[in-house]
Amino acid sequence: MSRGRRLVAMLLAVALVTACAAERTPQARPWHDGRIFLATGNTTGVYYQLGGGYADVISRHLPGYEARAEPTGASVENITRLVDGDMEIAFSLADTAADATAGRGAFDGRPQPVRALARVYSNYTHVIVRADAQIADVAGLRGKRVSTGSPKSGTDVIAGRLLTAAGLDPERDIRRARLSLPETVARMRSGTLDAMFFSGGLPTPGIADLLTGAPGRFRLLPVADLIEPLSTTHGSVYTTAELPGDAYDTPSGTPTVTVANVILVSADMPDDLAYDLTRLLFTYQADLAVAHPEARNFDRESAATTDPIPLHPGAARYYQGG
């Protein structure tokens, strides 16, 4: 091979390697090839079930696109992976998403360029204790073995805030474990945890498995009384509601703290794609409800009320009837 041909071959090889690297870089959005990845949550949580249903709806009803739901540690991880370009859609708790857009909390000093497609259903805070542990309230968790949810999850965020609101230092006053929901449930059953936190829709499959699988062995702890210190510090993102007894066949309802869920995309998502993804949420809402009944609680009238998380312009056009 002549020197000139060798030089051409080397340049072509470099170009090919560079192109492949560009395809792998997280910042290279795959809008052109139609792949959409959804960041969800633990495999026994509502995010994962709804995410699977949403991915199926996208794949069946949005020509040129194929979607897949991915299990994750949930809210904080989801936002990080969305911004990094590793995911195209992310489920998140509204409090964590608000922190991300403001650059506080887990995103301190680093405002994240995320936009909302919709506010969907509300998460209920589940604080579950061993019935024989003699724990009457969150302050009673002092010195106990407690799972506060997966690392980089919205559950871990709200658990820390509730513990603080109850006068505890989350890192010093409890024996804190950051575990996924399946791991947490397994350790509650084995007796190596005294209590757990989880923020999820109703019913959360992993919670149902724990509570209905061992009637009387565990109980839900009321936490609605912590709303005042919680709101004083973190604003109106938190509300209260009764976790109904029929959600898990418990003897009565449990007053608890709730927070909305939002579906997020990157700020650079094309407007038309954001419009279509929002439209699918409501056009095929019945299909999503088959994946999980919380989809029945999607309300188009309130879905656009995502403040302080900016609504994507494509989603705003959908709600405006454009």
Coordinates of C-alpha atoms in Angstrom, one line a residue:
M1 CA 0.0 0.0 0.0
S2 CA 1.4 3.4 -0.9
R3 CA 2.1 6.1 1.7
G4 CA -0.9 8.2 0.5
R5 CA -3.3 5.2 0.7
R6 CA -2.1 4.4 4.2
L7 CA -2.7 8.0 5.3
V8 CA -6.2 7.9 3.9
A9 CA -6.9 4.6 5.6
M10 CA -5.7 5.9 8.9
L11 CA -7.8 9.0 8.6
L12 CA -10.9 6.9 7.8
A13 CA -10.2 4.7 10.9
V14 CA -9.9 7.8 13.1
A15 CA -13.1 9.1 11.8
L16 CA -14.9 5.8 12.4
V17 CA -13.6 5.6 16.0
T18 CA -14.6 9.2 16.6
A19 CA -18.1 8.6 15.2
C20 CA -18.6 5.5 17.4
A21 CA -17.5 7.4 20.5
A22 CA -19.9 10.2 19.6
E23 CA -22.7 7.6 19.5
R24 CA -21.8 6.3 22.9
T25 CA -21.4 9.7 24.6
P26 CA -24.3 10.4 27.0
Q27 CA -24.8 13.9 25.6
A28 CA -25.7 12.6 22.1
R29 CA -29.5 12.5 22.2
P30 CA -30.9 9.6 20.2
W31 CA -33.9 11.6 18.8
H32 CA -32.7 10.7 15.3
D33 CA -32.8 6.9 15.8
G34 CA -36.1 6.8 17.7
R35 CA -34.8 5.1 21.0
I36 CA -36.4 6.4 24.2
F37 CA -35.3 5.1 27.6
L38 CA -37.5 5.8 30.7
A39 CA -35.9 6.1 34.1
T40 CA -38.3 4.6 36.6
G41 CA -37.5 3.2 40.1
N42 CA -37.3 -0.1 42.1
T43 CA -38.7 -3.1 40.3
T44 CA -41.4 -3.6 43.0
G45 CA -42.5 0.1 42.9
V46 CA -45.2 2.0 41.0
Y47 CA -42.7 3.9 38.8
Y48 CA -41.5 0.7 37.3
Q49 CA -44.9 -0.6 36.5
L50 CA -46.2 2.7 35.1
G51 CA -43.0 3.2 33.2
G52 CA -43.4 -0.2 31.6
G53 CA -46.9 0.7 30.5
Y54 CA -45.9 4.1 29.2
A55 CA -43.0 2.6 27.2
D56 CA -45.4 0.1 25.7
V57 CA -47.8 2.9 24.7
I58 CA -45.0 4.9 23.1
S59 CA -43.7 1.9 21.2
R60 CA -47.2 1.1 19.9
H61 CA -48.6 4.5 19.2
L62 CA -45.7 6.9 18.3
P63 CA -44.5 5.9 14.8
G64 CA -40.7 5.8 14.5
Y65 CA -40.0 5.4 18.2
E66 CA -39.3 2.5 20.5
A67 CA -39.3 2.9 24.2
R68 CA -38.0 0.9 27.1
A69 CA -38.4 1.3 30.9
E70 CA -35.3 0.9 33.0
P71 CA -35.2 0.1 36.8
T72 CA -33.3 2.7 38.8
G73 CA -32.8 4.1 42.3
A74 CA -35.5 6.6 41.4
S75 CA -35.8 10.4 41.6
V76 CA -32.3 11.8 42.2
E77 CA -30.6 9.2 40.0
N78 CA -33.3 9.6 37.4
I79 CA -32.7 13.4 37.1
T80 CA -29.0 12.9 36.9
R81 CA -29.2 10.3 34.2
L82 CA -31.8 12.4 32.3
V83 CA -29.5 15.5 32.3
D84 CA -26.4 13.3 31.4
G85 CA -28.3 12.0 28.3
D86 CA -28.5 8.5 29.5
M87 CA -32.3 8.6 29.7
E88 CA -35.0 10.5 27.8
I89 CA -37.9 10.4 30.2
A90 CA -37.7 10.4 34.0
F91 CA -40.2 9.8 36.8
S92 CA -39.5 12.0 39.9
L93 CA -41.0 13.2 43.1
A94 CA -41.9 16.9 42.8
D95 CA -39.8 17.9 45.8
T96 CA -36.7 16.4 44.3
A97 CA -37.5 17.9 40.9
A98 CA -38.0 21.3 42.5
D99 CA -34.6 20.9 44.2
A100 CA -33.0 20.1 40.8
T101 CA -34.4 23.1 39.0
A102 CA -33.4 25.4 41.9
G103 CA -29.9 23.9 42.4
R104 CA -30.3 22.9 46.0
G105 CA -30.4 19.7 48.1
A106 CA -28.7 16.9 46.2
F107 CA -28.1 19.3 43.3
D108 CA -26.6 22.1 45.5
G109 CA -25.2 24.9 43.3
R110 CA -26.0 23.0 40.1
P111 CA -29.5 23.9 38.7
Q112 CA -30.6 21.1 36.3
P113 CA -32.0 21.8 32.8
V114 CA -35.1 19.6 33.2
R115 CA -38.7 20.3 32.1
A116 CA -42.0 18.6 33.1
L117 CA -44.5 16.9 30.8
A118 CA -47.1 16.5 33.5
R119 CA -47.9 16.3 37.2
V120 CA -49.5 12.9 37.6
Y121 CA -50.5 11.2 40.8
S122 CA -49.5 11.7 44.4
N123 CA -47.0 9.6 46.4
Y124 CA -47.9 8.5 49.9
T125 CA -45.2 8.3 52.5
H126 CA -45.1 4.8 54.0
V127 CA -43.3 4.5 57.4
I128 CA -43.6 0.9 58.5
V129 CA -42.4 -0.5 61.8
R130 CA -42.2 -3.9 63.4
A131 CA -45.4 -4.2 65.5
D132 CA -43.3 -5.6 68.4
A133 CA -40.8 -2.7 68.3
Q134 CA -42.9 -0.3 70.5
I135 CA -42.3 2.6 68.1
A136 CA -45.2 5.2 68.4
D137 CA -43.9 8.0 66.2
V138 CA -41.0 9.0 64.0
A139 CA -39.1 10.4 67.1
G140 CA -39.3 6.9 68.4
L141 CA -36.9 5.7 65.7
R142 CA -33.9 7.0 67.7
G143 CA -31.3 4.2 67.9
K144 CA -33.3 1.9 65.6
R145 CA -32.3 0.1 62.4
V146 CA -34.0 2.0 59.6
S147 CA -34.0 1.8 55.8
T148 CA -34.5 5.2 54.2
G149 CA -34.8 3.9 50.7
S150 CA -32.4 3.5 47.7
P151 CA -29.4 5.8 47.5
K152 CA -30.3 8.9 45.3
S153 CA -34.0 8.3 45.6
G154 CA -36.8 10.6 46.5
T155 CA -37.7 8.3 49.3
D156 CA -34.2 8.9 50.9
V157 CA -34.7 12.6 50.5
I158 CA -38.1 12.8 52.2
A159 CA -37.1 10.3 54.9
G160 CA -34.2 12.5 55.9
R161 CA -36.5 15.5 56.0
L162 CA -39.1 13.7 58.1
L163 CA -36.5 12.5 60.6
T164 CA -35.2 16.0 60.9
A165 CA -38.7 17.4 61.4
A166 CA -39.1 15.0 64.2
G167 CA -35.9 16.3 65.9
L168 CA -33.6 13.5 64.8
D169 CA -30.3 13.7 63.0
P170 CA -30.7 11.2 60.2
E171 CA -27.0 10.3 60.1
R172 CA -26.4 10.0 63.9
D173 CA -29.6 9.3 65.7
I174 CA -30.7 6.2 63.7
R175 CA -28.8 3.2 62.3
R176 CA -29.4 4.2 58.8
A177 CA -29.4 1.8 55.8
R178 CA -30.0 3.0 52.2
L179 CA -31.6 0.0 50.6
S180 CA -33.8 -0.7 47.6
L181 CA -37.4 -1.6 48.2
P182 CA -36.8 -5.4 47.5
E183 CA -33.8 -5.4 49.9
T184 CA -35.7 -3.4 52.5
V185 CA -38.7 -5.8 52.4
A186 CA -36.4 -8.8 52.7
R187 CA -34.6 -7.3 55.7
M188 CA -37.9 -6.3 57.4
R189 CA -39.0 -9.9 57.1
S190 CA -35.8 -11.3 58.4
G191 CA -35.9 -9.0 61.5
T192 CA -32.7 -7.2 60.7
L193 CA -34.5 -3.8 60.3
D194 CA -36.9 -2.2 62.8
A195 CA -38.5 0.3 60.4
M196 CA -38.5 1.5 56.8
F197 CA -39.6 4.5 54.7
F198 CA -41.0 4.4 51.2
S199 CA -42.7 7.0 49.1
G200 CA -45.0 5.5 46.5
G201 CA -48.4 5.3 44.9
L202 CA -51.2 3.1 46.0
P203 CA -50.8 0.2 46.2
T204 CA -47.0 -0.2 46.0
P205 CA -46.5 -3.9 45.1
G206 CA -43.5 -4.4 47.4
I207 CA -45.3 -2.8 50.4
A208 CA -48.4 -4.9 49.7
D209 CA -46.3 -8.0 49.6
L210 CA -44.8 -7.1 53.0
L211 CA -48.0 -6.1 54.8
T212 CA -50.4 -8.7 53.4
G213 CA -47.8 -11.5 53.6
A214 CA -47.5 -11.2 57.4
P215 CA -50.7 -9.8 58.9
G216 CA -50.2 -8.1 62.2
R217 CA -46.4 -8.4 62.1
F218 CA -45.9 -4.8 60.8
R219 CA -47.8 -1.6 61.0
L220 CA -47.9 1.8 59.3
L221 CA -46.9 4.8 61.4
P222 CA -48.9 8.1 61.2
V223 CA -46.6 11.0 60.2
A224 CA -49.1 13.8 59.1
D225 CA -48.3 15.6 62.4
L226 CA -44.9 16.5 61.0
I227 CA -46.3 18.6 58.1
E228 CA -45.9 21.9 59.9
P229 CA -42.1 21.7 60.5
L230 CA -41.7 20.1 57.1
S231 CA -43.6 22.9 55.3
T232 CA -41.8 25.6 57.3
T233 CA -38.5 24.4 56.0
H234 CA -39.4 23.1 52.5
G235 CA -42.5 25.0 51.4
S236 CA -45.8 23.9 50.1
V237 CA -44.6 21.0 48.1
Y238 CA -45.8 18.6 50.8
T239 CA -49.4 17.9 51.8
T240 CA -51.3 15.5 54.0
A241 CA -53.8 12.8 53.3
E242 CA -55.1 9.5 54.7
L243 CA -53.5 6.4 53.4
P244 CA -56.7 4.4 53.1
G245 CA -57.0 1.1 55.0
D246 CA -58.2 -0.8 51.9
A247 CA -54.9 -0.1 50.1
Y248 CA -53.2 -2.8 52.1
D249 CA -56.1 -4.3 54.1
T250 CA -55.1 -2.6 57.3
P251 CA -57.6 -2.1 60.1
S252 CA -57.9 1.7 59.5
G253 CA -56.5 4.6 57.5
T254 CA -53.1 6.2 58.3
P255 CA -52.6 10.0 58.2
T256 CA -49.5 10.6 56.2
V257 CA -47.5 13.1 54.2
T258 CA -47.9 13.2 50.4
V259 CA -46.0 14.7 47.5
A260 CA -46.9 14.9 43.8
N261 CA -45.1 13.0 41.1
V262 CA -43.9 14.5 37.8
I263 CA -42.7 13.2 34.5
L264 CA -39.6 15.0 33.3
V265 CA -37.7 15.4 30.1
S266 CA -34.6 17.3 29.1
A267 CA -34.9 21.0 28.2
D268 CA -33.5 20.2 24.7
M269 CA -36.2 17.7 23.8
P270 CA -37.9 18.8 20.5
D271 CA -41.2 20.5 21.1
D272 CA -43.2 18.2 18.8
L273 CA -41.9 15.1 20.6
A274 CA -42.7 16.5 24.0
Y275 CA -46.2 17.4 22.7
D276 CA -46.7 13.8 21.5
L277 CA -45.4 12.2 24.7
T278 CA -47.8 14.3 26.7
R279 CA -50.7 13.5 24.4
L280 CA -50.1 9.8 24.8
L281 CA -50.4 10.0 28.6
F282 CA -54.0 11.1 28.3
T283 CA -55.1 9.5 25.0
Y284 CA -54.1 6.1 26.3
Q285 CA -54.7 6.7 30.0
A286 CA -56.9 3.5 30.2
D287 CA -54.0 1.4 28.9
L288 CA -51.7 2.9 31.5
A289 CA -54.2 2.1 34.2
V290 CA -53.9 -1.6 33.2
A291 CA -50.2 -1.3 34.1
H292 CA -51.0 0.3 37.4
P293 CA -54.3 1.8 38.8
E294 CA -52.6 5.1 39.8
A295 CA -52.9 6.1 36.1
R296 CA -56.6 6.6 36.7
N297 CA -55.6 9.5 38.9
F298 CA -53.9 11.4 36.0
D299 CA -55.9 14.6 35.6
R300 CA -55.4 16.8 32.5
E301 CA -56.8 19.8 34.3
S302 CA -54.1 19.7 37.0
A303 CA -51.3 18.0 35.0
A304 CA -49.9 21.4 33.8
T305 CA -49.6 22.7 37.4
T306 CA -45.9 21.7 37.8
D307 CA -44.6 24.9 39.3
P308 CA -41.8 25.5 40.4
I309 CA -40.7 22.9 37.8
P310 CA -40.9 24.6 34.3
L311 CA -43.4 23.0 31.9
H312 CA -41.8 21.9 28.6
P313 CA -43.1 24.2 25.7
G314 CA -44.3 21.1 23.8
A315 CA -46.3 19.9 26.8
A316 CA -47.7 23.4 27.4
R317 CA -49.0 23.5 23.8
Y318 CA -50.8 20.2 24.4
Y319 CA -52.6 21.6 27.5
Q320 CA -53.5 24.8 25.6
G321 CA -55.2 22.7 22.9
G322 CA -52.7 23.4 20.2

